[in-house]
Amino acid sequence: MTAVKPKPKAAVSDPMREILDHAPAMIWVTTPDGQCTYVNRACFRLTGLSEAEALGFGWLDAIHPDDRAGTLKTYLDANAARAPFQSEYRLRSMSGDYRWAIAAGNPRFAEDGAFLGHVGSVVDIHDRQVTEARFRALTNCVPAFVWFASPDGDLHYLNDRWYEYSGQTAQEALPNGWAETVHPEDVDAVIAAWDDTRARGEGYQMECRFRRRDGVYRWYMVRADPMHTASGAIEAWIGTSIDIHDLKGAEERQALLINELNHRVKNTLATVQGLASQILRASPSPEHFQEGFEDRLISLAQAHDLHTASSWGGARLGDLVARAVAPWRGERIDAQGGDVWLDPPQAVSISMALHELATNAAKYGALSKVVGKVLIRWTRVSSGSGELVRLRWEEHGGPSVSPPKRRGFGSRLLERGLGRELQGTVVLEFPPEGVQCTVTFPMRLPATVPAGEPISS
């Protein structure tokens, strides 16, 4: 652009000029109409413009074209208002490259109050701008909230991760608006910890929940440390907040699983102890005890295998039936039923009952004969007290059956133990064509059904 080149009177005395010419920053003086009447030698070092070229409004030629209009408006508005001003813009250097600079000016007044113009300076801040840009890039690539606070605790910087997460603007979050996103149950502890750590002048670490922009709260680990001057005084605080929500959830699930494991182990040991006691009382010989006890342990182990596969969430009734009659799969076994999901206690009880029925059928019933068959049906039915599961076992084609004169361990296990464990009923019948067993018990859906394990009728 064409610069206005006035011929003003000297604005600075020669002795003062000698002093200002050695200043590292560019010093300038203007008249009330806004035209520059003096620049020191630093103008040439910064821009390559001579004093004559910079006077008037010639200094605008060294400003980047994209910044020129805004810079001029800021200056003219301050000149009209006779007010201080500050602006940042890119300034062309002697090499032709543009570097960031900051200009600041203050109004001058005569003793009688007349406005004389402005006096100010221009300082090269390019290296600082580059450093700040790198700092922002670094903090914004960190997968955490990064923040800076003044010694009194007011935040003056939050990285982009915070604004993306919280939905707040800088005006809303700074200096203390960030506290509005802390969970109501945590906010008092957070503020107390922040006040206490500043009073002690030491860093701190704590967990709290911050509200996400969609209203969901997530757990974060917050840590802050002081930054000290050379004399040891705290000049700022730097902090980070790292998302630990998934880790905290995993720790809670691990603790729950450990407690559940302890519970399962105790229940299993109690079951084994009960089996051993009952079989021992009903066994005429050690050999008979060993055979019966091993059979029941195998049944218990099979049930546990199914639970392990589903992380102890339970098991499908169809899978338990398939395990119990696996050796006789084919035309001899007719098993049909809906998709019924059992919780762990129900699955253990049903698994042992099916093993008992299958073992007896193989030794004395339908499965002991080549032509014998077993019909197994299960379904879910509605009742006034809720939904029930009905499981029926029928044997056909085996030896003629008659009611036993004495109830053995297997019968007692089915009629008493199974009914008690399931909080249902067990009807064991012995018609001539084969043993029949009907088990009815209330449906107890597990709190959490494993993925891929739908519950349907």
Short mmCIF file of C-alpha atoms in Angstrom, two decimals:
data_model
loop_
_atom_site.label_atom_id
_atom_site.label_comp_id
_atom_site.label_asym_id
_atom_site.label_seq_id
_atom_site.Cartn_x
_atom_site.Cartn_y
_atom_site.Cartn_z
CA MET A 1 0.00 0.00 0.00
CA THR A 2 1.09 3.62 -0.42
CA ALA A 3 2.30 4.97 2.89
CA VAL A 4 1.59 8.49 4.06
CA LYS A 5 4.91 10.25 4.62
CA PRO A 6 4.43 13.39 6.73
CA LYS A 7 7.22 15.70 7.76
CA PRO A 8 6.61 15.99 11.48
CA LYS A 9 8.67 17.81 14.02
CA ALA A 10 11.15 15.73 15.99
CA ALA A 11 9.19 13.67 18.51
CA VAL A 12 12.17 12.55 20.59
CA SER A 13 15.16 14.56 21.73
CA ASP A 14 18.60 13.55 20.51
CA PRO A 15 19.81 12.29 23.92
CA MET A 16 16.68 10.19 24.31
CA ARG A 17 17.01 8.94 20.72
CA GLU A 18 20.53 7.73 21.52
CA ILE A 19 19.19 5.71 24.44
CA LEU A 20 16.14 4.30 22.59
CA ASP A 21 18.16 3.28 19.56
CA HIS A 22 19.95 0.72 21.69
CA ALA A 23 16.71 -0.84 22.96
CA PRO A 24 16.08 -4.46 21.77
CA ALA A 25 12.40 -3.73 21.09
CA MET A 26 11.01 -1.36 18.49
CA ILE A 27 9.89 1.89 20.14
CA TRP A 28 7.48 4.24 18.37
CA VAL A 29 5.72 7.54 18.97
CA THR A 30 2.61 8.93 17.22
CA THR A 31 0.80 12.25 16.93
CA PRO A 32 -2.85 12.85 17.91
CA ASP A 33 -3.96 12.11 14.35
CA GLY A 34 -2.36 8.65 14.62
CA GLN A 35 0.64 9.09 12.37
CA CYS A 36 3.99 7.70 13.47
CA THR A 37 6.62 10.39 14.11
CA TYR A 38 9.42 8.29 15.51
CA VAL A 39 10.76 4.72 15.39
CA ASN A 40 14.09 3.57 16.79
CA ARG A 41 16.73 1.49 15.03
CA ALA A 42 15.11 -1.78 16.13
CA CYS A 43 12.47 -1.14 13.46
CA PHE A 44 15.10 -1.76 10.79
CA ARG A 45 16.44 -4.81 12.60
CA LEU A 46 12.93 -6.28 12.89
CA THR A 47 11.44 -5.31 9.52
CA GLY A 48 14.14 -3.94 7.22
CA LEU A 49 12.21 -0.65 7.03
CA SER A 50 14.18 2.53 7.51
CA GLU A 51 12.86 5.21 9.83
CA ALA A 52 11.72 7.29 6.86
CA GLU A 53 9.83 4.31 5.39
CA ALA A 54 8.12 3.48 8.69
CA LEU A 55 6.91 6.99 9.56
CA GLY A 56 3.32 8.06 9.05
CA PHE A 57 1.49 4.81 8.28
CA GLY A 58 4.38 3.27 6.40
CA TRP A 59 4.85 0.68 9.16
CA LEU A 60 1.69 -1.03 7.84
CA ASP A 61 3.65 -2.22 4.81
CA ALA A 62 5.60 -4.65 7.01
CA ILE A 63 2.48 -6.33 8.40
CA HIS A 64 1.12 -9.50 6.79
CA PRO A 65 -1.69 -8.64 4.34
CA ASP A 66 -4.12 -10.92 6.18
CA ASP A 67 -3.44 -9.13 9.51
CA ARG A 68 -3.16 -5.57 8.22
CA ALA A 69 -6.81 -4.45 8.30
CA GLY A 70 -7.49 -5.83 11.78
CA THR A 71 -4.30 -4.34 13.19
CA LEU A 72 -5.06 -0.91 11.75
CA LYS A 73 -8.62 -0.95 13.10
CA THR A 74 -7.41 -1.87 16.61
CA TYR A 75 -4.94 1.01 16.52
CA LEU A 76 -7.33 3.59 15.12
CA ASP A 77 -10.07 2.65 17.60
CA ALA A 78 -7.61 3.06 20.49
CA ASN A 79 -6.39 6.34 19.06
CA ALA A 80 -9.94 7.68 18.77
CA ALA A 81 -10.73 6.52 22.32
CA ARG A 82 -7.33 7.75 23.58
CA ALA A 83 -6.99 4.36 25.27
CA PRO A 84 -4.27 1.73 25.70
CA PHE A 85 -4.23 -1.15 23.21
CA GLN A 86 -2.46 -4.38 22.42
CA SER A 87 -2.47 -6.52 19.29
CA GLU A 88 -0.62 -9.48 17.81
CA TYR A 89 0.17 -9.86 14.13
CA ARG A 90 2.71 -11.24 11.70
CA LEU A 91 5.53 -8.87 10.84
CA ARG A 92 7.76 -9.20 7.78
CA SER A 93 11.41 -9.63 8.79
CA MET A 94 14.50 -8.45 6.91
CA SER A 95 14.74 -11.91 5.30
CA GLY A 96 11.20 -11.67 3.95
CA ASP A 97 9.75 -14.26 6.34
CA TYR A 98 6.85 -13.32 8.56
CA ARG A 99 7.28 -13.57 12.31
CA TRP A 100 4.75 -13.06 15.07
CA ALA A 101 5.05 -9.80 16.98
CA ILE A 102 3.08 -8.06 19.69
CA ALA A 103 2.45 -4.31 19.75
CA ALA A 104 1.36 -2.38 22.83
CA GLY A 105 0.67 1.31 23.17
CA ASN A 106 -0.37 3.83 25.81
CA PRO A 107 -1.83 7.31 25.28
CA ARG A 108 0.25 10.43 26.04
CA PHE A 109 -1.18 13.57 27.55
CA ALA A 110 0.17 17.08 28.07
CA GLU A 111 0.11 18.76 31.46
CA ASP A 112 -3.12 20.48 30.48
CA GLY A 113 -4.69 17.12 29.55
CA ALA A 114 -4.38 17.51 25.79
CA PHE A 115 -4.00 14.24 23.93
CA LEU A 116 -0.54 14.00 22.33
CA GLY A 117 -0.80 10.58 20.68
CA HIS A 118 0.56 7.18 21.70
CA VAL A 119 3.90 5.76 22.69
CA GLY A 120 4.50 2.06 22.41
CA SER A 121 6.66 -0.88 21.47
CA VAL A 122 6.73 -3.88 19.16
CA VAL A 123 8.37 -7.09 20.34
CA ASP A 124 9.18 -10.22 18.33
CA ILE A 125 7.28 -13.11 19.98
CA HIS A 126 7.61 -15.60 17.15
CA ASP A 127 9.69 -18.10 19.12
CA ARG A 128 7.24 -17.85 22.00
CA GLN A 129 4.31 -18.40 19.64
CA VAL A 130 5.99 -21.45 18.12
CA THR A 131 6.68 -22.82 21.60
CA GLU A 132 3.09 -22.24 22.66
CA ALA A 133 1.78 -23.86 19.49
CA ARG A 134 3.94 -26.90 20.15
CA PHE A 135 2.79 -26.93 23.77
CA ARG A 136 -0.87 -26.86 22.70
CA ALA A 137 -0.25 -29.59 20.14
CA LEU A 138 1.47 -31.72 22.77
CA THR A 139 -1.21 -31.30 25.42
CA ASN A 140 -3.97 -31.91 22.89
CA CYS A 141 -2.51 -35.20 21.71
CA VAL A 142 -2.39 -36.55 25.27
CA PRO A 143 -5.37 -38.87 25.99
CA ALA A 144 -6.14 -37.00 29.21
CA PHE A 145 -7.23 -33.62 30.49
CA VAL A 146 -4.27 -31.26 30.97
CA TRP A 147 -4.71 -28.02 32.88
CA PHE A 148 -2.79 -25.12 34.39
CA ALA A 149 -3.83 -22.98 37.34
CA SER A 150 -2.51 -19.86 39.03
CA PRO A 151 -1.18 -20.07 42.60
CA ASP A 152 -4.61 -19.08 43.95
CA GLY A 153 -6.24 -22.06 42.24
CA ASP A 154 -7.95 -20.38 39.28
CA LEU A 155 -7.54 -22.41 36.08
CA HIS A 156 -6.31 -20.48 33.06
CA TYR A 157 -5.75 -23.34 30.61
CA LEU A 158 -7.54 -26.61 29.72
CA ASN A 159 -6.59 -28.66 26.69
CA ASP A 160 -9.01 -29.54 23.90
CA ARG A 161 -9.69 -32.98 25.38
CA TRP A 162 -11.63 -31.28 28.20
CA TYR A 163 -13.85 -29.24 25.91
CA GLU A 164 -14.53 -32.25 23.67
CA TYR A 165 -15.51 -34.34 26.70
CA SER A 166 -17.47 -31.84 28.79
CA GLY A 167 -19.07 -29.76 26.05
CA GLN A 168 -18.09 -26.61 27.94
CA THR A 169 -16.60 -23.54 26.29
CA ALA A 170 -13.50 -21.84 27.65
CA GLN A 171 -15.70 -19.06 29.01
CA GLU A 172 -17.80 -21.64 30.89
CA ALA A 173 -14.91 -23.75 32.20
CA LEU A 174 -12.40 -21.07 33.22
CA PRO A 175 -11.47 -20.17 35.83
CA ASN A 176 -13.69 -22.34 38.09
CA GLY A 177 -16.66 -23.42 35.97
CA TRP A 178 -15.13 -26.86 35.49
CA ALA A 179 -16.31 -27.73 39.03
CA GLU A 180 -19.92 -27.76 37.77
CA THR A 181 -19.19 -31.01 35.91
CA VAL A 182 -18.02 -32.88 39.03
CA HIS A 183 -20.48 -35.47 40.34
CA PRO A 184 -22.60 -34.01 43.18
CA GLU A 185 -21.38 -36.78 45.49
CA ASP A 186 -17.73 -35.92 44.75
CA VAL A 187 -17.69 -32.13 44.45
CA ASP A 188 -17.20 -31.32 48.15
CA ALA A 189 -14.26 -33.73 48.43
CA VAL A 190 -12.69 -32.37 45.23
CA ILE A 191 -12.89 -28.74 46.34
CA ALA A 192 -11.63 -29.62 49.83
CA ALA A 193 -8.67 -31.54 48.40
CA TRP A 194 -7.84 -28.68 46.00
CA ASP A 195 -7.94 -26.13 48.83
CA ASP A 196 -5.87 -28.36 51.11
CA THR A 197 -3.15 -29.09 48.55
CA ARG A 198 -2.67 -25.36 47.82
CA ALA A 199 -2.50 -24.60 51.53
CA ARG A 200 0.19 -27.27 51.98
CA GLY A 201 1.98 -26.39 48.76
CA GLU A 202 2.23 -30.08 47.84
CA GLY A 203 0.88 -32.19 45.03
CA TYR A 204 -2.16 -34.42 45.39
CA GLN A 205 -3.93 -37.31 43.71
CA MET A 206 -7.56 -38.40 43.99
CA GLU A 207 -10.41 -40.06 42.10
CA CYS A 208 -13.64 -38.34 41.10
CA ARG A 209 -16.35 -38.42 38.47
CA PHE A 210 -16.74 -35.83 35.70
CA ARG A 211 -19.94 -35.39 33.68
CA ARG A 212 -19.62 -36.08 29.96
CA ARG A 213 -21.44 -33.85 27.46
CA ASP A 214 -24.22 -36.50 27.18
CA GLY A 215 -24.81 -36.47 30.94
CA VAL A 216 -22.90 -39.69 31.72
CA TYR A 217 -20.39 -39.57 34.59
CA ARG A 218 -17.03 -41.31 34.26
CA TRP A 219 -14.30 -41.90 36.84
CA TYR A 220 -11.02 -39.99 36.50
CA MET A 221 -7.73 -40.01 38.36
CA VAL A 222 -6.81 -36.37 39.06
CA ARG A 223 -3.25 -35.36 39.88
CA ALA A 224 -1.77 -31.89 40.42
CA ASP A 225 1.74 -30.67 41.21
CA PRO A 226 3.14 -27.20 41.91
CA MET A 227 5.61 -25.39 39.65
CA HIS A 228 8.20 -23.32 41.54
CA THR A 229 10.25 -20.23 40.75
CA ALA A 230 14.01 -20.15 41.28
CA SER A 231 13.35 -18.79 44.78
CA GLY A 232 11.04 -21.70 45.61
CA ALA A 233 7.73 -19.84 45.43
CA ILE A 234 4.80 -21.52 43.66
CA GLU A 235 4.19 -19.76 40.36
CA ALA A 236 1.59 -22.16 38.92
CA TRP A 237 -0.06 -25.57 39.22
CA ILE A 238 -0.09 -28.20 36.50
CA GLY A 239 -2.53 -31.07 36.54
CA THR A 240 -3.83 -34.04 34.60
CA SER A 241 -7.02 -36.06 34.76
CA ILE A 242 -6.89 -39.59 33.32
CA ASP A 243 -9.95 -41.71 32.51
CA ILE A 244 -9.96 -44.78 34.81
CA HIS A 245 -13.64 -45.64 34.43
CA ASP A 246 -13.10 -48.95 32.64
CA LEU A 247 -10.24 -49.90 34.96
CA LYS A 248 -12.35 -49.11 38.02
CA GLY A 249 -15.20 -51.18 36.62
CA ALA A 250 -12.82 -54.08 35.97
CA GLU A 251 -11.51 -53.88 39.54
CA GLU A 252 -15.05 -53.95 40.90
CA ARG A 253 -15.94 -56.94 38.72
CA GLN A 254 -12.75 -58.70 39.82
CA ALA A 255 -13.63 -58.17 43.48
CA LEU A 256 -17.15 -59.44 42.81
CA LEU A 257 -15.81 -62.50 41.01
CA ILE A 258 -13.42 -63.29 43.85
CA ASN A 259 -16.28 -63.08 46.34
CA GLU A 260 -18.43 -65.21 44.06
CA LEU A 261 -15.63 -67.74 43.68
CA ASN A 262 -15.27 -68.00 47.44
CA HIS A 263 -19.01 -68.53 47.71
CA ARG A 264 -19.00 -71.18 44.95
CA VAL A 265 -16.08 -73.06 46.44
CA LYS A 266 -17.75 -73.17 49.85
CA ASN A 267 -21.02 -74.37 48.30
CA THR A 268 -19.22 -77.00 46.23
CA LEU A 269 -17.32 -78.30 49.25
CA ALA A 270 -20.58 -78.45 51.20
CA THR A 271 -22.18 -80.38 48.33
CA VAL A 272 -19.27 -82.85 48.20
CA GLN A 273 -19.41 -83.26 51.97
CA GLY A 274 -23.16 -83.92 51.84
CA LEU A 275 -22.78 -86.43 49.02
CA ALA A 276 -20.05 -88.29 50.85
CA SER A 277 -22.09 -88.50 54.06
CA GLN A 278 -25.28 -89.65 52.34
CA ILE A 279 -23.60 -92.21 50.09
CA LEU A 280 -21.58 -93.55 52.99
CA ARG A 281 -24.74 -94.19 55.04
CA ALA A 282 -26.37 -96.00 52.09
CA SER A 283 -23.32 -98.04 51.01
CA PRO A 284 -22.94 -101.65 52.18
CA SER A 285 -19.22 -101.74 51.26
CA PRO A 286 -16.27 -99.45 50.54
CA GLU A 287 -16.39 -100.53 46.90
CA HIS A 288 -20.03 -99.48 46.64
CA PHE A 289 -19.23 -96.14 48.28
CA GLN A 290 -16.34 -95.49 45.91
CA GLU A 291 -18.40 -96.26 42.83
CA GLY A 292 -21.33 -94.09 43.91
CA PHE A 293 -19.17 -91.25 45.12
CA GLU A 294 -17.12 -91.12 41.91
CA ASP A 295 -20.28 -91.11 39.78
CA ARG A 296 -21.67 -88.13 41.68
CA LEU A 297 -18.38 -86.25 41.48
CA ILE A 298 -18.31 -86.76 37.72
CA SER A 299 -21.83 -85.37 37.48
CA LEU A 300 -20.86 -82.37 39.60
CA ALA A 301 -17.74 -81.77 37.48
CA GLN A 302 -19.79 -81.83 34.27
CA ALA A 303 -22.14 -79.21 35.65
CA HIS A 304 -19.17 -77.05 36.63
CA ASP A 305 -17.72 -77.36 33.12
CA LEU A 306 -20.88 -75.79 31.72
CA HIS A 307 -20.77 -73.00 34.30
CA THR A 308 -17.14 -72.26 33.52
CA ALA A 309 -17.96 -71.94 29.82
CA SER A 310 -20.55 -69.29 30.67
CA SER A 311 -18.44 -67.55 33.35
CA TRP A 312 -20.68 -68.97 36.04
CA GLY A 313 -23.73 -67.26 34.67
CA GLY A 314 -25.73 -70.50 34.53
CA ALA A 315 -26.40 -73.05 31.78
CA ARG A 316 -29.00 -74.10 29.22
CA LEU A 317 -31.21 -76.99 30.23
CA GLY A 318 -30.71 -78.53 26.79
CA ASP A 319 -26.94 -78.60 27.32
CA LEU A 320 -27.35 -80.32 30.69
CA VAL A 321 -29.58 -82.98 29.14
CA ALA A 322 -27.10 -83.54 26.29
CA ARG A 323 -24.25 -84.02 28.77
CA ALA A 324 -26.23 -86.48 30.90
CA VAL A 325 -27.26 -88.78 28.02
CA ALA A 326 -24.19 -88.33 25.81
CA PRO A 327 -23.21 -92.05 25.85
CA TRP A 328 -26.63 -93.05 24.43
CA ARG A 329 -27.16 -90.35 21.83
CA GLY A 330 -29.12 -91.44 18.81
CA GLU A 331 -32.46 -93.15 18.40
CA ARG A 332 -32.53 -94.33 22.02
CA ILE A 333 -32.80 -90.81 23.38
CA ASP A 334 -35.66 -88.52 22.40
CA ALA A 335 -34.97 -85.13 24.04
CA GLN A 336 -36.96 -82.05 23.13
CA GLY A 337 -37.67 -78.70 24.77
CA GLY A 338 -37.51 -74.94 24.54
CA ASP A 339 -34.50 -72.75 25.23
CA VAL A 340 -34.55 -72.61 29.04
CA TRP A 341 -31.77 -70.87 30.95
CA LEU A 342 -31.02 -72.00 34.51
CA ASP A 343 -29.12 -70.07 37.14
CA PRO A 344 -26.04 -71.76 38.70
CA PRO A 345 -27.77 -73.46 41.69
CA GLN A 346 -30.56 -74.78 39.48
CA ALA A 347 -28.10 -76.02 36.87
CA VAL A 348 -26.03 -77.96 39.44
CA SER A 349 -29.12 -79.60 40.92
CA ILE A 350 -30.66 -80.54 37.56
CA SER A 351 -27.31 -81.82 36.25
CA MET A 352 -26.90 -84.19 39.19
CA ALA A 353 -30.53 -85.35 38.94
CA LEU A 354 -30.17 -86.13 35.23
CA HIS A 355 -26.93 -87.97 35.91
CA GLU A 356 -28.69 -90.02 38.60
CA LEU A 357 -31.59 -90.91 36.29
CA ALA A 358 -29.27 -91.77 33.39
CA THR A 359 -27.03 -93.92 35.61
CA ASN A 360 -30.00 -95.85 37.02
CA ALA A 361 -31.47 -96.28 33.52
CA ALA A 362 -28.14 -97.66 32.27
CA LYS A 363 -27.80 -100.10 35.17
CA TYR A 364 -31.36 -101.22 35.76
CA GLY A 365 -33.76 -99.47 33.38
CA ALA A 366 -34.45 -98.74 29.75
CA LEU A 367 -30.87 -98.02 28.76
CA SER A 368 -29.78 -101.44 30.04
CA LYS A 369 -31.64 -103.06 27.11
CA VAL A 370 -30.85 -102.64 23.44
CA VAL A 371 -34.47 -101.81 22.61
CA GLY A 372 -34.96 -99.43 25.54
CA LYS A 373 -35.59 -95.75 25.00
CA VAL A 374 -35.80 -92.61 27.10
CA LEU A 375 -38.18 -89.73 26.39
CA ILE A 376 -37.15 -86.34 27.86
CA ARG A 377 -39.35 -83.26 27.59
CA TRP A 378 -39.12 -79.80 29.17
CA THR A 379 -41.10 -76.61 28.80
CA ARG A 380 -41.94 -73.35 30.54
CA VAL A 381 -45.47 -72.93 31.81
CA SER A 382 -47.30 -70.06 33.47
CA SER A 383 -48.86 -70.26 36.91
CA GLY A 384 -50.47 -67.89 39.34
CA SER A 385 -47.19 -67.44 41.22
CA GLY A 386 -45.05 -66.92 38.14
CA GLU A 387 -43.39 -68.92 35.41
CA LEU A 388 -42.45 -72.56 36.02
CA VAL A 389 -40.15 -75.04 34.33
CA ARG A 390 -41.44 -78.60 33.93
CA LEU A 391 -38.98 -81.40 33.12
CA ARG A 392 -40.20 -84.97 32.53
CA TRP A 393 -38.17 -88.17 32.19
CA GLU A 394 -39.89 -91.32 30.84
CA GLU A 395 -38.32 -94.72 30.22
CA HIS A 396 -39.76 -97.26 27.73
CA GLY A 397 -38.74 -100.71 26.52
CA GLY A 398 -36.65 -101.70 29.50
CA PRO A 399 -37.19 -104.38 32.15
CA SER A 400 -40.56 -104.36 33.92
CA VAL A 401 -40.52 -101.92 36.81
CA SER A 402 -42.19 -102.01 40.20
CA PRO A 403 -42.02 -99.59 43.11
CA PRO A 404 -38.93 -100.25 45.26
CA LYS A 405 -39.52 -101.61 48.76
CA ARG A 406 -36.86 -99.27 50.12
CA ARG A 407 -35.85 -95.82 48.94
CA GLY A 408 -32.13 -95.77 48.11
CA PHE A 409 -29.80 -92.80 48.01
CA GLY A 410 -30.68 -92.02 44.39
CA SER A 411 -34.40 -91.84 45.12
CA ARG A 412 -33.86 -89.66 48.19
CA LEU A 413 -31.55 -87.41 46.19
CA LEU A 414 -34.25 -86.91 43.58
CA GLU A 415 -37.35 -86.65 45.74
CA ARG A 416 -36.00 -84.72 48.70
CA GLY A 417 -32.74 -83.04 47.81
CA LEU A 418 -33.74 -81.94 44.32
CA GLY A 419 -37.11 -80.58 45.40
CA ARG A 420 -35.51 -78.67 48.25
CA GLU A 421 -32.71 -77.21 46.13
CA LEU A 422 -35.07 -76.11 43.37
CA GLN A 423 -37.84 -74.99 45.71
CA GLY A 424 -40.17 -77.11 43.61
CA THR A 425 -41.67 -80.57 43.44
CA VAL A 426 -40.34 -83.93 42.27
CA VAL A 427 -42.68 -86.81 41.46
CA LEU A 428 -40.92 -90.16 40.99
CA GLU A 429 -43.15 -92.97 39.64
CA PHE A 430 -42.53 -96.63 38.82
CA PRO A 431 -45.14 -97.90 36.32
CA PRO A 432 -44.34 -101.31 34.71
CA GLU A 433 -43.22 -99.76 31.41
CA GLY A 434 -40.43 -97.75 33.02
CA VAL A 435 -39.38 -95.12 35.53
CA GLN A 436 -40.99 -91.69 35.23
CA CYS A 437 -39.82 -88.53 36.92
CA THR A 438 -41.49 -85.11 36.74
CA VAL A 439 -39.66 -82.09 38.12
CA THR A 440 -41.44 -78.75 38.44
CA PHE A 441 -39.71 -75.65 39.77
CA PRO A 442 -39.98 -71.85 39.54
CA MET A 443 -38.07 -70.02 36.85
CA ARG A 444 -35.29 -67.87 38.33
CA LEU A 445 -33.66 -65.76 35.65
CA PRO A 446 -30.02 -64.87 36.38
CA ALA A 447 -29.16 -61.26 37.02
CA THR A 448 -26.93 -61.25 33.94
CA VAL A 449 -27.33 -63.61 31.01
CA PRO A 450 -23.98 -64.20 29.24
CA ALA A 451 -23.63 -62.71 25.77
CA GLY A 452 -24.98 -65.01 23.10
CA GLU A 453 -27.21 -66.83 25.58
CA PRO A 454 -30.75 -65.60 24.84
CA ILE A 455 -33.64 -66.71 27.01
CA SER A 456 -36.68 -67.79 25.07
CA SER A 457 -39.54 -70.18 25.62
#
